GROMACS .gro file of C-alpha atoms in nm:
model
  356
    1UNK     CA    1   6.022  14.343  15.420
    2UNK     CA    2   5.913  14.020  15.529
    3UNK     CA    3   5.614  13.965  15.267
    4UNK     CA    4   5.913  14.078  15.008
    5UNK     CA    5   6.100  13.799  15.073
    6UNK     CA    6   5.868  13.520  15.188
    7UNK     CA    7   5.668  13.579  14.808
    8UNK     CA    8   5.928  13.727  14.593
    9UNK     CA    9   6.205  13.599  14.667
   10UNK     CA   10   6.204  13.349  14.365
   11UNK     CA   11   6.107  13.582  14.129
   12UNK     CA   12   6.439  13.808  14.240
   13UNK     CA   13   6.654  13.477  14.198
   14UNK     CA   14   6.474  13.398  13.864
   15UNK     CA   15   6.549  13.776  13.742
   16UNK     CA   16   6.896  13.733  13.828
   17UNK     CA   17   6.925  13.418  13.621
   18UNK     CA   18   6.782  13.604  13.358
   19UNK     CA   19   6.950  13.929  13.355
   20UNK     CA   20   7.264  13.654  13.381
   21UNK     CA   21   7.177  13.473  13.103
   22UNK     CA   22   7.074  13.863  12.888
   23UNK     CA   23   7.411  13.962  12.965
   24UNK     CA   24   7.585  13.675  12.876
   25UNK     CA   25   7.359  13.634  12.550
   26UNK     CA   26   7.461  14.036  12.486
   27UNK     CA   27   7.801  14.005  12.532
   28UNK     CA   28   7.851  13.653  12.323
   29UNK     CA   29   7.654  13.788  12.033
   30UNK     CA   30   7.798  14.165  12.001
   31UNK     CA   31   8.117  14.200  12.197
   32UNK     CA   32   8.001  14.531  12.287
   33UNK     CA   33   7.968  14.679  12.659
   34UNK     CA   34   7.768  14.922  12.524
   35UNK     CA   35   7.520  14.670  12.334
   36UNK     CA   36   7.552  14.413  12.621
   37UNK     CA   37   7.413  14.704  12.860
   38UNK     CA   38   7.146  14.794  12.591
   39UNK     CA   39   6.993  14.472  12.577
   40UNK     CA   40   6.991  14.452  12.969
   41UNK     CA   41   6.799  14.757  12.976
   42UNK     CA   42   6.506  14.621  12.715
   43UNK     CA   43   6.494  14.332  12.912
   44UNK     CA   44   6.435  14.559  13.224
   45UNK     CA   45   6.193  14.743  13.043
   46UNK     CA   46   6.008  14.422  12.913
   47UNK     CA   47   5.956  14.286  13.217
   48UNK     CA   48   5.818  14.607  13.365
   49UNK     CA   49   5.585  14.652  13.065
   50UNK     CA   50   5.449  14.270  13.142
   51UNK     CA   51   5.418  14.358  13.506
   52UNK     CA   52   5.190  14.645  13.428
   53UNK     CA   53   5.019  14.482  13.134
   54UNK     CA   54   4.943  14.201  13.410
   55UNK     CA   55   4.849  14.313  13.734
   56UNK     CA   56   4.481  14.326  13.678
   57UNK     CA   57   4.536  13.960  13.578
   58UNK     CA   58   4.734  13.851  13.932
   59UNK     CA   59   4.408  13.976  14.146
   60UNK     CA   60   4.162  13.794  13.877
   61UNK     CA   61   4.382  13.505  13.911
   62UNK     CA   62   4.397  13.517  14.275
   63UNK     CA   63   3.990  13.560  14.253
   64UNK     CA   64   3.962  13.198  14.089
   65UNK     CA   65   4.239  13.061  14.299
   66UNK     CA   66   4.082  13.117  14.620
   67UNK     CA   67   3.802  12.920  14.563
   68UNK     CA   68   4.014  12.645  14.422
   69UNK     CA   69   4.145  12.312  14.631
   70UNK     CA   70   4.466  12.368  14.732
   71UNK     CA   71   4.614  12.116  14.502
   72UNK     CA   72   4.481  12.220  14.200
   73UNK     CA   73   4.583  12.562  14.335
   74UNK     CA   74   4.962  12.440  14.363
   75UNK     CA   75   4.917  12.293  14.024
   76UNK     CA   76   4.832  12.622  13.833
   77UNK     CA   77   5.122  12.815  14.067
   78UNK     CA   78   5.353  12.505  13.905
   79UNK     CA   79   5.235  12.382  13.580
   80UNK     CA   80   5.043  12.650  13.528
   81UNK     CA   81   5.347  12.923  13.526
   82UNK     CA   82   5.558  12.717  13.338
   83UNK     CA   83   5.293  12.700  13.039
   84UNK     CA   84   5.258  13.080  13.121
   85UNK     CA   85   5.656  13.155  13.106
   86UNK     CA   86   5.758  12.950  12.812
   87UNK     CA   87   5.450  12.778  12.671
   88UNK     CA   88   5.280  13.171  12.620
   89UNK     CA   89   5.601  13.353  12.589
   90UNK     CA   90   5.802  13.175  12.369
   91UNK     CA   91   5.608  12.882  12.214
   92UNK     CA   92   5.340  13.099  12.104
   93UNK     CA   93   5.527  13.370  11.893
   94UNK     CA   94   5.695  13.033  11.724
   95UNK     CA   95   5.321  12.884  11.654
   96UNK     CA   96   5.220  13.175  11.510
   97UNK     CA   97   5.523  13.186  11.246
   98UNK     CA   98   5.497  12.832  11.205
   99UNK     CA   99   5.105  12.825  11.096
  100UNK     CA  100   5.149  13.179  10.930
  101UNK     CA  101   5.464  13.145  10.686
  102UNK     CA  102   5.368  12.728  10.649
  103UNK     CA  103   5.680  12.618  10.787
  104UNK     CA  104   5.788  12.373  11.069
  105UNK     CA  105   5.831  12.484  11.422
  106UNK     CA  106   6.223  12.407  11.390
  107UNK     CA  107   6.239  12.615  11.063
  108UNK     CA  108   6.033  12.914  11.270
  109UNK     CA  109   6.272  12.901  11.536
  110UNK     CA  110   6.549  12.929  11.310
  111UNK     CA  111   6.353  13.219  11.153
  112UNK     CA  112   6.334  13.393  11.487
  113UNK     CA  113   6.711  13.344  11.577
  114UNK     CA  114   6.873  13.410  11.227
  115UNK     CA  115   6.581  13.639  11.018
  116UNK     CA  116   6.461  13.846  11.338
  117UNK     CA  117   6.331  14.092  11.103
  118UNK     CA  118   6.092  13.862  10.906
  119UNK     CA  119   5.984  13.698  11.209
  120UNK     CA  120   5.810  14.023  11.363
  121UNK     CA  121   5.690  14.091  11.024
  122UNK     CA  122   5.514  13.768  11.021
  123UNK     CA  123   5.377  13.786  11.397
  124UNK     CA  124   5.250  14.144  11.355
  125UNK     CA  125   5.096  14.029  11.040
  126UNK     CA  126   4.890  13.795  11.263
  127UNK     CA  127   4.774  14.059  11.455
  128UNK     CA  128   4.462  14.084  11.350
  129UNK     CA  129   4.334  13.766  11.447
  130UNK     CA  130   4.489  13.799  11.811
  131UNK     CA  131   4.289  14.102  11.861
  132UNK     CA  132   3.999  13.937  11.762
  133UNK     CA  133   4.064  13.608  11.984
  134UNK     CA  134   4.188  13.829  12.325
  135UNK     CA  135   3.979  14.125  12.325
  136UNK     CA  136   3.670  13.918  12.290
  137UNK     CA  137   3.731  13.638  12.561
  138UNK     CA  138   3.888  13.948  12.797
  139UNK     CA  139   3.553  14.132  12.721
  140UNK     CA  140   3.367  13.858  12.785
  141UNK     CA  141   3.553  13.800  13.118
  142UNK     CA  142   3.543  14.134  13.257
  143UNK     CA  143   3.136  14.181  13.155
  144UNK     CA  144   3.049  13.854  13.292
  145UNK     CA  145   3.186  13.972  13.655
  146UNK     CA  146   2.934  14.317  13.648
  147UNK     CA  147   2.663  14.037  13.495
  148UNK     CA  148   2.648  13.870  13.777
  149UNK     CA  149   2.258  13.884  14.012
  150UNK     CA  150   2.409  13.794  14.289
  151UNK     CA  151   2.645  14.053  14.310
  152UNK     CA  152   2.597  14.285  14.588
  153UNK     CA  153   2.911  14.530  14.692
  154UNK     CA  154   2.920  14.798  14.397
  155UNK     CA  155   3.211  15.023  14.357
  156UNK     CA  156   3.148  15.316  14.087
  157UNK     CA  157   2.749  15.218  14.187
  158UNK     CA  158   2.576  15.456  13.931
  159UNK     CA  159   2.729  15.233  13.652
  160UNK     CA  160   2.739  14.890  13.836
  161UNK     CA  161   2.395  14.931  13.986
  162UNK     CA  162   2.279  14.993  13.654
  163UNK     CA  163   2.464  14.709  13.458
  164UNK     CA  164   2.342  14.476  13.751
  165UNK     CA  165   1.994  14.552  13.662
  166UNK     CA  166   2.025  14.416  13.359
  167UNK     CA  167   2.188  14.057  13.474
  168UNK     CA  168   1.891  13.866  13.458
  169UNK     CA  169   1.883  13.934  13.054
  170UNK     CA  170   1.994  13.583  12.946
  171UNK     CA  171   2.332  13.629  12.785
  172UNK     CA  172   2.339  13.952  12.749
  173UNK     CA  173   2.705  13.967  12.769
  174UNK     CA  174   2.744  13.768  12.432
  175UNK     CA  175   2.529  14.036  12.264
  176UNK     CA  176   2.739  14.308  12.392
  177UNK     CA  177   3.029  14.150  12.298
  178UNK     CA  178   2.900  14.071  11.912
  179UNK     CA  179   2.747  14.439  11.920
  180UNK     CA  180   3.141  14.585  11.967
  181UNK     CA  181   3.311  14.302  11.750
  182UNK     CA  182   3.068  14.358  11.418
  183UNK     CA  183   3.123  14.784  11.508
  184UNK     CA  184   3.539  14.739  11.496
  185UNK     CA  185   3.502  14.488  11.166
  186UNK     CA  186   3.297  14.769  10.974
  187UNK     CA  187   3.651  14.981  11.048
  188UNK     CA  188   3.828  14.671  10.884
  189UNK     CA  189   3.902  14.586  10.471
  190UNK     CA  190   3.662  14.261  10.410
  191UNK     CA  191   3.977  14.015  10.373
  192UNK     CA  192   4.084  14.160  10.769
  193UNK     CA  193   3.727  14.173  10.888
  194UNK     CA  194   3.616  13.801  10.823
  195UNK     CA  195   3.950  13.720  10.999
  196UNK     CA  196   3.892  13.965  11.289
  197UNK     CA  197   3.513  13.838  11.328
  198UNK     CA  198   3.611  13.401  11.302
  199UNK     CA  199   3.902  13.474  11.585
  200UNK     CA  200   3.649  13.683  11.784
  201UNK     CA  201   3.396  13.363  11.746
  202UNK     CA  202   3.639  13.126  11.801
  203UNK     CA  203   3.732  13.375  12.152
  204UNK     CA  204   3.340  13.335  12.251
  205UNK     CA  205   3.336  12.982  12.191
  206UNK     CA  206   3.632  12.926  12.403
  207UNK     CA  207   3.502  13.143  12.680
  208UNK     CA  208   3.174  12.938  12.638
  209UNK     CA  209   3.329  12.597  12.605
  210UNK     CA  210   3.585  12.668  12.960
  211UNK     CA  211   3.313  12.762  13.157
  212UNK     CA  212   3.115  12.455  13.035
  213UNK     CA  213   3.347  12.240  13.130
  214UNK     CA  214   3.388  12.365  13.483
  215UNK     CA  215   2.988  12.348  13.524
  216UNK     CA  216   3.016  12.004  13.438
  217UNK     CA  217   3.291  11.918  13.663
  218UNK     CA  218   3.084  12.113  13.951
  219UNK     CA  219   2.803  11.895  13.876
  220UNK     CA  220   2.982  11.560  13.862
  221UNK     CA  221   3.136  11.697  14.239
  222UNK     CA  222   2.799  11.800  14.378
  223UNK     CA  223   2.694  11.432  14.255
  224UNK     CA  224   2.979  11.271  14.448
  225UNK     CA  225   2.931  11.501  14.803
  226UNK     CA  226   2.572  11.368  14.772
  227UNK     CA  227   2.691  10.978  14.787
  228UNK     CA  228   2.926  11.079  15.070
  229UNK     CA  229   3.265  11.088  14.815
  230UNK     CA  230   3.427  11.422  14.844
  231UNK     CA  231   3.660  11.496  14.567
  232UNK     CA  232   3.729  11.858  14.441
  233UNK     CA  233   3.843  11.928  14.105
  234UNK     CA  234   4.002  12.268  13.997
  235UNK     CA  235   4.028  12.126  13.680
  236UNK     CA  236   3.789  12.388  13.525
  237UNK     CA  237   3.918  12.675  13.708
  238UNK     CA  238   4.271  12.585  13.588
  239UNK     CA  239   4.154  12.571  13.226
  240UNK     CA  240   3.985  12.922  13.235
  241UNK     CA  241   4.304  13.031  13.396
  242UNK     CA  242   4.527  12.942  13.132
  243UNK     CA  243   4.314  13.071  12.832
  244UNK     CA  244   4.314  13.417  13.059
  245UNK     CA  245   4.645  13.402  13.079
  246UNK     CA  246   4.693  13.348  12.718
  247UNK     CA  247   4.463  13.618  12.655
  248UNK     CA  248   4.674  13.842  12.839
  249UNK     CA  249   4.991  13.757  12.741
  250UNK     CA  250   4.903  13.813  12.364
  251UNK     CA  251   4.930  14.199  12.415
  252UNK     CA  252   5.286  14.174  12.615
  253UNK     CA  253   5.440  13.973  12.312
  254UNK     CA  254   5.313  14.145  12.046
  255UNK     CA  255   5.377  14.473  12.227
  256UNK     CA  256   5.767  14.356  12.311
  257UNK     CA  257   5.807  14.352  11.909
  258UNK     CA  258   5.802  14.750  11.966
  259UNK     CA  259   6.141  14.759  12.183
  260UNK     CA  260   6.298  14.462  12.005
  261UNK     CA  261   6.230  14.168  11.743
  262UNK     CA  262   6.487  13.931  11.886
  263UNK     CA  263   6.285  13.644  12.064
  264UNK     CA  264   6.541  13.557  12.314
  265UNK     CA  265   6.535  13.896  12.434
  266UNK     CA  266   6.212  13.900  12.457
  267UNK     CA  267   6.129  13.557  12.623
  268UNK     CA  268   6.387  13.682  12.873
  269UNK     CA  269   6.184  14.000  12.986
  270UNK     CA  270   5.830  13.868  12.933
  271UNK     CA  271   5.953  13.590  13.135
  272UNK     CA  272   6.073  13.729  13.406
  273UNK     CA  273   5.776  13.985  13.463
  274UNK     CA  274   5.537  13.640  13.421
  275UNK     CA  275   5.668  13.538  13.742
  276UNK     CA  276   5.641  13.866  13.913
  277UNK     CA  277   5.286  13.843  13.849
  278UNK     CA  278   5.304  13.443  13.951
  279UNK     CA  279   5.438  13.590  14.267
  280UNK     CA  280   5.182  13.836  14.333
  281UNK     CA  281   4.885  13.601  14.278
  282UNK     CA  282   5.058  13.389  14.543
  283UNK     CA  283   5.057  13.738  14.793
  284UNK     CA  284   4.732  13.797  14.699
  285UNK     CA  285   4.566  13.455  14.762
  286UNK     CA  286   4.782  13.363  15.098
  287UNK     CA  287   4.711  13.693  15.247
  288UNK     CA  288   4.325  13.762  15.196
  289UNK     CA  289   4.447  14.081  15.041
  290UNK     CA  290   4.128  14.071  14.826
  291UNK     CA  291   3.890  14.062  15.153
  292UNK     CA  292   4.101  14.311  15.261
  293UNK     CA  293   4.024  14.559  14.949
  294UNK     CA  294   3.675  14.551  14.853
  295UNK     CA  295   3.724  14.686  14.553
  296UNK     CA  296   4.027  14.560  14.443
  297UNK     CA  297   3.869  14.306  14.246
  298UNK     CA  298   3.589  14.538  14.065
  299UNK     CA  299   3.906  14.792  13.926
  300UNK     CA  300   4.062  14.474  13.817
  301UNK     CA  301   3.770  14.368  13.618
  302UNK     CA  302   3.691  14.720  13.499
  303UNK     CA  303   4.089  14.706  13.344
  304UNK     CA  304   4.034  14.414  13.166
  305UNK     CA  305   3.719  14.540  13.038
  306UNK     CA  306   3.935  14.843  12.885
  307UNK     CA  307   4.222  14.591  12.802
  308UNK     CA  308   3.954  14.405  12.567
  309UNK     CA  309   3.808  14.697  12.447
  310UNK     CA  310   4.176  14.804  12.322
  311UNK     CA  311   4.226  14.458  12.211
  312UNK     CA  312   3.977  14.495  11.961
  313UNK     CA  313   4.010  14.841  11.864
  314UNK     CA  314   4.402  14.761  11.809
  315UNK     CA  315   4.300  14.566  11.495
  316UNK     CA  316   4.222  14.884  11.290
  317UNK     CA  317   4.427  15.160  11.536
  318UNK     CA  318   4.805  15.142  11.671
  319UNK     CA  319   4.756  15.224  12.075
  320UNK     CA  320   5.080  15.218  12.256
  321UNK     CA  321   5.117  14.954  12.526
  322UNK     CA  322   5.194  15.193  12.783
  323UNK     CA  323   4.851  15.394  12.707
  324UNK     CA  324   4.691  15.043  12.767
  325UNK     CA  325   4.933  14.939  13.086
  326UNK     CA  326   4.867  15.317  13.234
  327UNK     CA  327   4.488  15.298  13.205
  328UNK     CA  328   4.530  14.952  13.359
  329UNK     CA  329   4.691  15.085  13.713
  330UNK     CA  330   4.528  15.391  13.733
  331UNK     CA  331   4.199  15.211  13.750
  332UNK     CA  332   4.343  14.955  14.014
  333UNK     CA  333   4.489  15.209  14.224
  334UNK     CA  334   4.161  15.409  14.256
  335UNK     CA  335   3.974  15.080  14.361
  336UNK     CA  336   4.266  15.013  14.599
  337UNK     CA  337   4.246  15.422  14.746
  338UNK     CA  338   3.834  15.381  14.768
  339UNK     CA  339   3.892  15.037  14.952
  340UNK     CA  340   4.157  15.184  15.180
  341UNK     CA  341   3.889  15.495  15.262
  342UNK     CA  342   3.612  15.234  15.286
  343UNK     CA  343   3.800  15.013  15.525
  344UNK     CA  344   3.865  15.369  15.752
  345UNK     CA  345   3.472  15.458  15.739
  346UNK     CA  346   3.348  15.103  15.815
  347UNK     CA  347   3.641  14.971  16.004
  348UNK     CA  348   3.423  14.631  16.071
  349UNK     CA  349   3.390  14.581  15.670
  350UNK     CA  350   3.736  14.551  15.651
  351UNK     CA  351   3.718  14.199  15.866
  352UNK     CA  352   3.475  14.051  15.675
  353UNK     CA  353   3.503  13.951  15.288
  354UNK     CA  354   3.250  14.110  15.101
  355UNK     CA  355   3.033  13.944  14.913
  356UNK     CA  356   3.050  14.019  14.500
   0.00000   0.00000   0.00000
């Protein structure tokens, strides 16, 4: 009861505020207790839906994090949510109106609040290239974690021993990657497919260019320890962090377009289940809960794995967000149960953080 309050206790005040401000919004707009109470329930269910969507990406965050100095760590819990929350939530549903229908970003808010209808029409119209964008960088996230030589704890080890043979293959991951992209274009009319196949690029490149720039900044560090200057940077971390986020957040707002197309409704929920997840990268990284779970982190990278894969298979076939959110915590909770039975086999494991 303790942990509850010490690391969610601001995301309990900052659903309050927003239920507050749903209700209030409900009630001003329709007049209606029974509409008011309506829209607090989507709201309830929108944040729940970005919870689930987003777990897997609270222990990959808290993975980065932990390596991170502790101020660029306080940054991304600061900054960083705050681009999360609105930047991701509500300016990017606007950018994507605003570049799609050619129109200013005042005229695409005004779209949003007064033409609801046209305004989902237009963001599910840009669906394509999302897919494209998300599923690659997420599959390029969660491969690069099994692609790794120097990673020794295996959890389903018939699969993961086998993929780890293969990490010395220079960038094999890319290949994989291009392999599934060109596959789901061929499903795709030409027009859709060169759209689907520059986004997925462009979603390469970006996963290329973030990890670049954090290689560079460990280099320019390792440069300065050697002279005697120490100076840590997260600054490459924190970039990787936010395009992750991003990445995830894309199937949370275009999924929220399913239980309603008003954005204010929707920036409420997605909001407040942002800062759930906020909250539980926080638990994760101040308690060593990832030491603690061996495994945690490998069912966490296996989800996003599927969460790409669905990414890019969602450009040619509908699948329901709660298919993709269920598939998410199933696999968690199994590498949480088989860490839990670990930890009770090889009691001494549990004390010591395994090294991936």
């Amino acid at each position: 009861m303790e942990t509850m309050r010490k690391y969610y206790a601001f995301s309990f005040a900052f659903t309050a505020v927003c239920f507050a401000l749903a209700g209030w919004y409900g009630w001003a707009s329709t007049g209606s207790i029974t509409a008011t109470l309506g829209i607090l329930w989507i709201v309830l269910v929108l944040s729940i839906l970005e919870v689930s969507l987003s777990f897997d990406n609270a222990v990959v965050n808290a993975t980065v994090l932990r390596d991170m100095d502790p101020v660029w760590q306080q940054r991304f819990l600061t900054i960083g949510i705050l681009i999360a929350v609105f930047g991701m939530r509500i300016v990017f549903p606007i950018a994507i109106v605003a570049i799609a229908a050619k129109v200013g970003p005042l005229e695409a808010v005004s779209l949003s609040l007064n033409n609801p209808a046209e305004y989902e029409r237009i963001v599910s119209d840009a669906h394509i290239g999302i897919a494209g964008f998300g599923g690659a960088f997420l599959a390029m996230v969660g491969m690069t974690f099994f692609f790794d030589n120097d990673k020794e704890v295996h959890w389903i080890a018939a699969v993961e021993k086998t993929i780890n043979k293969f990490s010395n293959v220079p960038a094999i991951e890319i290949g994989l990657v291009l392999v599934l992209v060109y596959t789901v274009s061929t499903m795709l009319a030409p027009a859709d497919a060169i759209t689907f196949l520059t986004a997925a690029i462009l979603g390469l490149v970006t996963f290329i260019a973030v990890h670049a720039i954090a290689a560079l900044i460990e280099e320019r560090e390792a440069a300065k320890k050697a002279t005697g200057e120490i100076v840590k940077s997260g600054l490459g971390g924190f970039l990787y962090l936010e395009v992750l986020d991003a990445s995830f957040s894309f199937d949370g707002v275009i999924g929220a377009f399913a239980l309603s197309n008003n954005m204010i409704i929707i920036a409420l929920g997605l909001s407040v289940g942002a800062m759930f997840v906020r909250s539980m990268t926080i638990h994760l990284v101040r308690t060593g809960t990832l030491a603690q779970y061996r495994y945690l982190e490998h069912g966490a990278f296996w989800a996003i794995i599927v969460l790409g894969i669905i990414m890019l298979l969602s450009a040619r076939y509908h699948i329901p967000e709660t298919i993709t959110g269920l598939l998410g915590a199933v696999l968690i909770g199994l590498s949480f149960a088989w860490s839990v039975r670990h930890n009770r086999r090889h009691p001494e494991d549990a004390m010591t953080p395994p090294a991936d």
